[in-house]
Amino acid sequence: MNFDSLTIGEVTTLEDISGLPLAQIDEDKPLGRVLKALVYIMSNRSDHPLTLEEIDALPMEEANKIIEPLTEGDATRP
C-alpha cells in the first residue's frame, strides 16, 4: 500500500477509525477497522463519498475496488 499519498488529515482519520497508529498498520494486510478507514478516505476523494454505515455494508470485493489505487501506488486525487 502506498500511504505516501495520504494527507496528514487522512492519516489522522485512518488512525482515529482504526484505533492504531500508522506505524503499527500492516500495509500488506489491512483488515477490519483499517480497511474501513481506507475505504472511507478513498471514497471521500470520489464524487460519491460513502458514510461509515454504508462502508460497513460493503462486500469485500467492492471495498477492495475502492482502495485499489492505494495498492497500485496511484492514489492521486481525481
Short mmCIF file of N, CA, C and O in Angstrom, two decimals:
data_model
loop_
_atom_site.label_atom_id
_atom_site.label_comp_id
_atom_site.label_asym_id
_atom_site.label_seq_id
_atom_site.Cartn_x
_atom_site.Cartn_y
_atom_site.Cartn_z
N MET A 1 0.83 -1.18 0.00
CA MET A 1 0.00 0.00 0.00
C MET A 1 0.87 1.24 0.00
O MET A 1 1.89 1.27 0.65
N ASN A 2 0.40 2.23 -0.68
CA ASN A 2 1.13 3.47 -0.76
C ASN A 2 0.44 4.51 0.12
O ASN A 2 -0.50 5.17 -0.32
N PHE A 3 0.91 4.64 1.34
CA PHE A 3 0.34 5.64 2.25
C PHE A 3 0.94 7.02 2.03
O PHE A 3 0.50 8.00 2.62
N ASP A 4 1.94 7.12 1.16
CA ASP A 4 2.60 8.40 0.91
C ASP A 4 1.66 9.45 0.34
O ASP A 4 1.89 10.64 0.51
N SER A 5 0.60 9.01 -0.34
CA SER A 5 -0.32 9.97 -0.94
C SER A 5 -1.35 10.50 0.04
O SER A 5 -2.10 11.41 -0.28
N LEU A 6 -1.41 9.93 1.25
CA LEU A 6 -2.37 10.41 2.25
C LEU A 6 -1.93 11.74 2.82
O LEU A 6 -0.75 11.97 3.08
N THR A 7 -2.91 12.61 3.04
CA THR A 7 -2.62 13.87 3.71
C THR A 7 -2.49 13.61 5.21
O THR A 7 -2.89 12.55 5.71
N ILE A 8 -2.00 14.59 5.93
CA ILE A 8 -1.90 14.47 7.39
C ILE A 8 -3.29 14.25 7.98
O ILE A 8 -3.48 13.40 8.86
N GLY A 9 -4.29 14.97 7.47
CA GLY A 9 -5.65 14.79 7.94
C GLY A 9 -6.18 13.39 7.68
O GLY A 9 -6.87 12.81 8.51
N GLU A 10 -5.83 12.83 6.52
CA GLU A 10 -6.26 11.48 6.20
C GLU A 10 -5.56 10.45 7.08
O GLU A 10 -6.16 9.47 7.49
N VAL A 11 -4.30 10.69 7.39
CA VAL A 11 -3.58 9.79 8.31
C VAL A 11 -4.26 9.82 9.68
O VAL A 11 -4.47 8.78 10.31
N THR A 12 -4.63 11.01 10.13
CA THR A 12 -5.32 11.13 11.41
C THR A 12 -6.66 10.40 11.38
O THR A 12 -7.00 9.69 12.34
N THR A 13 -7.39 10.54 10.28
CA THR A 13 -8.65 9.82 10.13
C THR A 13 -8.42 8.32 10.16
O THR A 13 -9.16 7.58 10.83
N LEU A 14 -7.41 7.86 9.45
CA LEU A 14 -7.06 6.44 9.44
C LEU A 14 -6.77 5.94 10.86
O LEU A 14 -7.27 4.90 11.28
N GLU A 15 -5.99 6.71 11.60
CA GLU A 15 -5.65 6.32 12.97
C GLU A 15 -6.88 6.38 13.88
O GLU A 15 -7.07 5.49 14.72
N ASP A 16 -7.73 7.41 13.70
CA ASP A 16 -8.92 7.54 14.54
C ASP A 16 -9.89 6.39 14.33
O ASP A 16 -10.41 5.81 15.29
N ILE A 17 -10.15 6.05 13.07
CA ILE A 17 -11.12 4.99 12.78
C ILE A 17 -10.55 3.62 13.14
O ILE A 17 -11.25 2.78 13.71
N SER A 18 -9.28 3.40 12.82
CA SER A 18 -8.69 2.08 13.06
C SER A 18 -8.30 1.85 14.51
O SER A 18 -8.21 0.72 14.96
N GLY A 19 -8.02 2.95 15.22
CA GLY A 19 -7.56 2.82 16.60
C GLY A 19 -6.09 2.44 16.70
O GLY A 19 -5.61 2.08 17.78
N LEU A 20 -5.37 2.54 15.58
CA LEU A 20 -3.95 2.19 15.54
C LEU A 20 -3.13 3.34 15.01
O LEU A 20 -3.57 4.05 14.11
N PRO A 21 -1.90 3.52 15.52
CA PRO A 21 -1.02 4.50 14.91
C PRO A 21 -0.55 3.97 13.56
O PRO A 21 -0.46 2.76 13.34
N LEU A 22 -0.26 4.87 12.64
CA LEU A 22 0.15 4.49 11.30
C LEU A 22 1.31 3.50 11.32
O LEU A 22 1.34 2.54 10.54
N ALA A 23 2.25 3.68 12.24
CA ALA A 23 3.42 2.81 12.31
C ALA A 23 3.07 1.36 12.63
O ALA A 23 3.85 0.46 12.34
N GLN A 24 1.90 1.11 13.19
CA GLN A 24 1.51 -0.25 13.55
C GLN A 24 0.60 -0.92 12.52
O GLN A 24 0.23 -2.08 12.68
N ILE A 25 0.25 -0.20 11.46
CA ILE A 25 -0.65 -0.75 10.46
C ILE A 25 0.15 -1.58 9.48
O ILE A 25 1.12 -1.12 8.90
N ASP A 26 -0.27 -2.82 9.31
CA ASP A 26 0.36 -3.72 8.36
C ASP A 26 -0.17 -3.39 6.97
O ASP A 26 -1.31 -3.70 6.64
N GLU A 27 0.66 -2.75 6.16
CA GLU A 27 0.24 -2.28 4.85
C GLU A 27 -0.17 -3.40 3.91
O GLU A 27 -0.92 -3.20 2.97
N ASP A 28 0.32 -4.60 4.14
CA ASP A 28 0.02 -5.71 3.25
C ASP A 28 -1.26 -6.44 3.59
O ASP A 28 -1.78 -7.19 2.78
N LYS A 29 -1.77 -6.21 4.80
CA LYS A 29 -2.97 -6.94 5.24
C LYS A 29 -3.93 -6.02 5.99
O LYS A 29 -4.16 -6.20 7.18
N PRO A 30 -4.52 -5.04 5.30
CA PRO A 30 -5.46 -4.17 6.00
C PRO A 30 -6.75 -4.91 6.31
O PRO A 30 -7.39 -5.46 5.43
N LEU A 31 -7.10 -4.99 7.59
CA LEU A 31 -8.30 -5.71 7.98
C LEU A 31 -9.19 -4.85 8.85
O LEU A 31 -8.74 -3.90 9.49
N GLY A 32 -10.44 -5.18 8.88
CA GLY A 32 -11.40 -4.56 9.78
C GLY A 32 -11.40 -3.05 9.76
O GLY A 32 -11.70 -2.43 8.74
N ARG A 33 -11.08 -2.47 10.88
CA ARG A 33 -11.15 -1.02 11.03
C ARG A 33 -10.19 -0.29 10.10
O ARG A 33 -10.48 0.81 9.64
N VAL A 34 -9.03 -0.89 9.84
CA VAL A 34 -8.08 -0.26 8.91
C VAL A 34 -8.69 -0.21 7.51
O VAL A 34 -8.65 0.82 6.84
N LEU A 35 -9.27 -1.30 7.09
CA LEU A 35 -9.91 -1.34 5.77
C LEU A 35 -11.06 -0.34 5.71
O LEU A 35 -11.21 0.39 4.73
N LYS A 36 -11.85 -0.27 6.76
CA LYS A 36 -12.96 0.68 6.83
C LYS A 36 -12.45 2.11 6.68
O LYS A 36 -13.01 2.90 5.91
N ALA A 37 -11.37 2.43 7.38
CA ALA A 37 -10.81 3.78 7.31
C ALA A 37 -10.28 4.07 5.91
O ALA A 37 -10.49 5.17 5.38
N LEU A 38 -9.61 3.11 5.29
CA LEU A 38 -9.06 3.33 3.95
C LEU A 38 -10.18 3.52 2.92
O LEU A 38 -10.08 4.39 2.05
N VAL A 39 -11.24 2.73 3.03
CA VAL A 39 -12.38 2.89 2.12
C VAL A 39 -13.01 4.26 2.33
O VAL A 39 -13.35 4.96 1.37
N TYR A 40 -13.15 4.67 3.58
CA TYR A 40 -13.73 5.98 3.89
C TYR A 40 -12.89 7.10 3.27
O TYR A 40 -13.42 8.00 2.61
N ILE A 41 -11.60 7.04 3.45
CA ILE A 41 -10.71 8.07 2.91
C ILE A 41 -10.77 8.11 1.39
O ILE A 41 -10.92 9.17 0.79
N MET A 42 -10.66 6.94 0.76
CA MET A 42 -10.65 6.91 -0.70
C MET A 42 -12.02 7.28 -1.28
O MET A 42 -12.09 7.94 -2.32
N SER A 43 -13.10 6.92 -0.61
CA SER A 43 -14.42 7.31 -1.13
C SER A 43 -14.63 8.81 -1.00
O SER A 43 -15.32 9.41 -1.83
N ASN A 44 -14.01 9.42 0.00
CA ASN A 44 -14.11 10.88 0.14
C ASN A 44 -13.37 11.61 -0.96
O ASN A 44 -13.62 12.79 -1.19
N ARG A 45 -12.48 10.94 -1.64
CA ARG A 45 -11.78 11.53 -2.78
C ARG A 45 -12.60 11.42 -4.06
O ARG A 45 -12.24 12.01 -5.07
N SER A 46 -13.69 10.69 -4.02
CA SER A 46 -14.51 10.47 -5.21
C SER A 46 -15.69 11.44 -5.24
O SER A 46 -15.91 12.22 -4.31
N ASP A 47 -16.46 11.33 -6.32
CA ASP A 47 -17.66 12.16 -6.46
C ASP A 47 -18.81 11.65 -5.60
O ASP A 47 -19.81 12.33 -5.44
N HIS A 48 -18.68 10.42 -5.08
CA HIS A 48 -19.75 9.82 -4.29
C HIS A 48 -19.20 9.26 -2.98
O HIS A 48 -19.07 8.05 -2.83
N PRO A 49 -18.87 10.13 -2.03
CA PRO A 49 -18.34 9.64 -0.76
C PRO A 49 -19.37 8.78 -0.02
O PRO A 49 -20.57 9.01 -0.12
N LEU A 50 -18.86 7.77 0.67
CA LEU A 50 -19.70 6.86 1.43
C LEU A 50 -19.66 7.20 2.91
O LEU A 50 -18.64 7.68 3.42
N THR A 51 -20.76 6.93 3.59
CA THR A 51 -20.78 7.09 5.04
C THR A 51 -20.15 5.85 5.67
O THR A 51 -20.01 4.80 5.01
N LEU A 52 -19.79 5.94 6.93
CA LEU A 52 -19.23 4.78 7.62
C LEU A 52 -20.24 3.63 7.66
O LEU A 52 -19.87 2.46 7.56
N GLU A 53 -21.53 3.97 7.78
CA GLU A 53 -22.57 2.94 7.79
C GLU A 53 -22.65 2.24 6.43
O GLU A 53 -22.83 1.02 6.36
N GLU A 54 -22.54 3.00 5.35
CA GLU A 54 -22.56 2.39 4.01
C GLU A 54 -21.34 1.49 3.80
O GLU A 54 -21.44 0.42 3.20
N ILE A 55 -20.22 1.93 4.32
CA ILE A 55 -18.99 1.13 4.20
C ILE A 55 -19.13 -0.18 4.96
O ILE A 55 -18.70 -1.22 4.48
N ASP A 56 -19.76 -0.15 6.12
CA ASP A 56 -19.97 -1.38 6.89
C ASP A 56 -20.75 -2.42 6.09
O ASP A 56 -20.57 -3.62 6.30
N ALA A 57 -21.62 -1.99 5.19
CA ALA A 57 -22.46 -2.90 4.42
C ALA A 57 -21.81 -3.37 3.11
O ALA A 57 -22.38 -4.21 2.41
N LEU A 58 -20.64 -2.83 2.78
CA LEU A 58 -19.99 -3.20 1.52
C LEU A 58 -19.42 -4.61 1.55
O LEU A 58 -18.78 -5.00 2.53
N PRO A 59 -19.59 -5.34 0.46
CA PRO A 59 -18.87 -6.61 0.35
C PRO A 59 -17.37 -6.33 0.18
O PRO A 59 -16.99 -5.27 -0.32
N MET A 60 -16.55 -7.26 0.59
CA MET A 60 -15.09 -7.08 0.49
C MET A 60 -14.66 -6.78 -0.94
O MET A 60 -13.75 -5.98 -1.16
N GLU A 61 -15.29 -7.40 -1.90
CA GLU A 61 -14.93 -7.17 -3.30
C GLU A 61 -15.06 -5.69 -3.67
O GLU A 61 -14.19 -5.13 -4.33
N GLU A 62 -16.15 -5.06 -3.24
CA GLU A 62 -16.36 -3.64 -3.52
C GLU A 62 -15.37 -2.78 -2.75
O GLU A 62 -14.85 -1.79 -3.27
N ALA A 63 -15.11 -3.13 -1.50
CA ALA A 63 -14.15 -2.38 -0.69
C ALA A 63 -12.77 -2.42 -1.34
O ALA A 63 -12.08 -1.39 -1.43
N ASN A 64 -12.37 -3.57 -1.82
CA ASN A 64 -11.06 -3.71 -2.46
C ASN A 64 -10.96 -2.88 -3.74
O ASN A 64 -9.90 -2.33 -4.04
N LYS A 65 -12.07 -2.75 -4.48
CA LYS A 65 -12.07 -1.92 -5.68
C LYS A 65 -11.84 -0.45 -5.32
O LYS A 65 -11.14 0.27 -6.03
N ILE A 66 -12.43 -0.02 -4.22
CA ILE A 66 -12.31 1.38 -3.81
C ILE A 66 -10.89 1.71 -3.39
O ILE A 66 -10.37 2.79 -3.69
N ILE A 67 -10.23 0.79 -2.68
CA ILE A 67 -8.86 1.09 -2.22
C ILE A 67 -7.79 0.66 -3.22
O ILE A 67 -6.61 0.84 -2.96
N GLU A 68 -8.20 0.12 -4.35
CA GLU A 68 -7.25 -0.35 -5.35
C GLU A 68 -6.18 0.67 -5.73
O GLU A 68 -5.01 0.31 -5.86
N PRO A 69 -6.51 1.96 -5.89
CA PRO A 69 -5.45 2.92 -6.21
C PRO A 69 -4.32 2.96 -5.17
O PRO A 69 -3.17 3.20 -5.52
N LEU A 70 -4.64 2.70 -3.91
CA LEU A 70 -3.60 2.67 -2.88
C LEU A 70 -2.69 1.46 -3.06
O LEU A 70 -1.49 1.55 -2.82
N THR A 71 -3.24 0.36 -3.48
CA THR A 71 -2.44 -0.86 -3.64
C THR A 71 -1.61 -0.82 -4.90
O THR A 71 -0.60 -1.49 -5.01
N GLU A 72 -2.05 -0.02 -5.86
CA GLU A 72 -1.32 0.11 -7.13
C GLU A 72 -0.32 1.25 -7.10
O GLU A 72 0.39 1.49 -8.06
N GLY A 73 -0.30 2.00 -5.99
CA GLY A 73 0.64 3.11 -5.88
C GLY A 73 0.21 4.35 -6.64
O GLY A 73 1.00 5.24 -6.85
N ASP A 74 -1.05 4.42 -7.06
CA ASP A 74 -1.54 5.57 -7.78
C ASP A 74 -2.77 6.12 -7.08
O ASP A 74 -3.89 5.95 -7.53
N ALA A 75 -2.57 6.73 -5.94
CA ALA A 75 -3.68 7.21 -5.14
C ALA A 75 -3.82 8.73 -5.24
O ALA A 75 -4.16 9.39 -4.28
N THR A 76 -3.56 9.25 -6.41
CA THR A 76 -3.69 10.69 -6.60
C THR A 76 -5.15 11.08 -6.52
O THR A 76 -6.05 10.28 -6.74
N ARG A 77 -5.38 12.31 -6.25
CA ARG A 77 -6.74 12.80 -6.16
C ARG A 77 -7.33 12.94 -7.57
O ARG A 77 -6.64 13.30 -8.48
N PRO A 78 -8.63 12.62 -7.68
CA PRO A 78 -9.28 12.75 -9.01
C PRO A 78 -9.32 14.18 -9.46
O PRO A 78 -9.24 15.10 -8.70
#
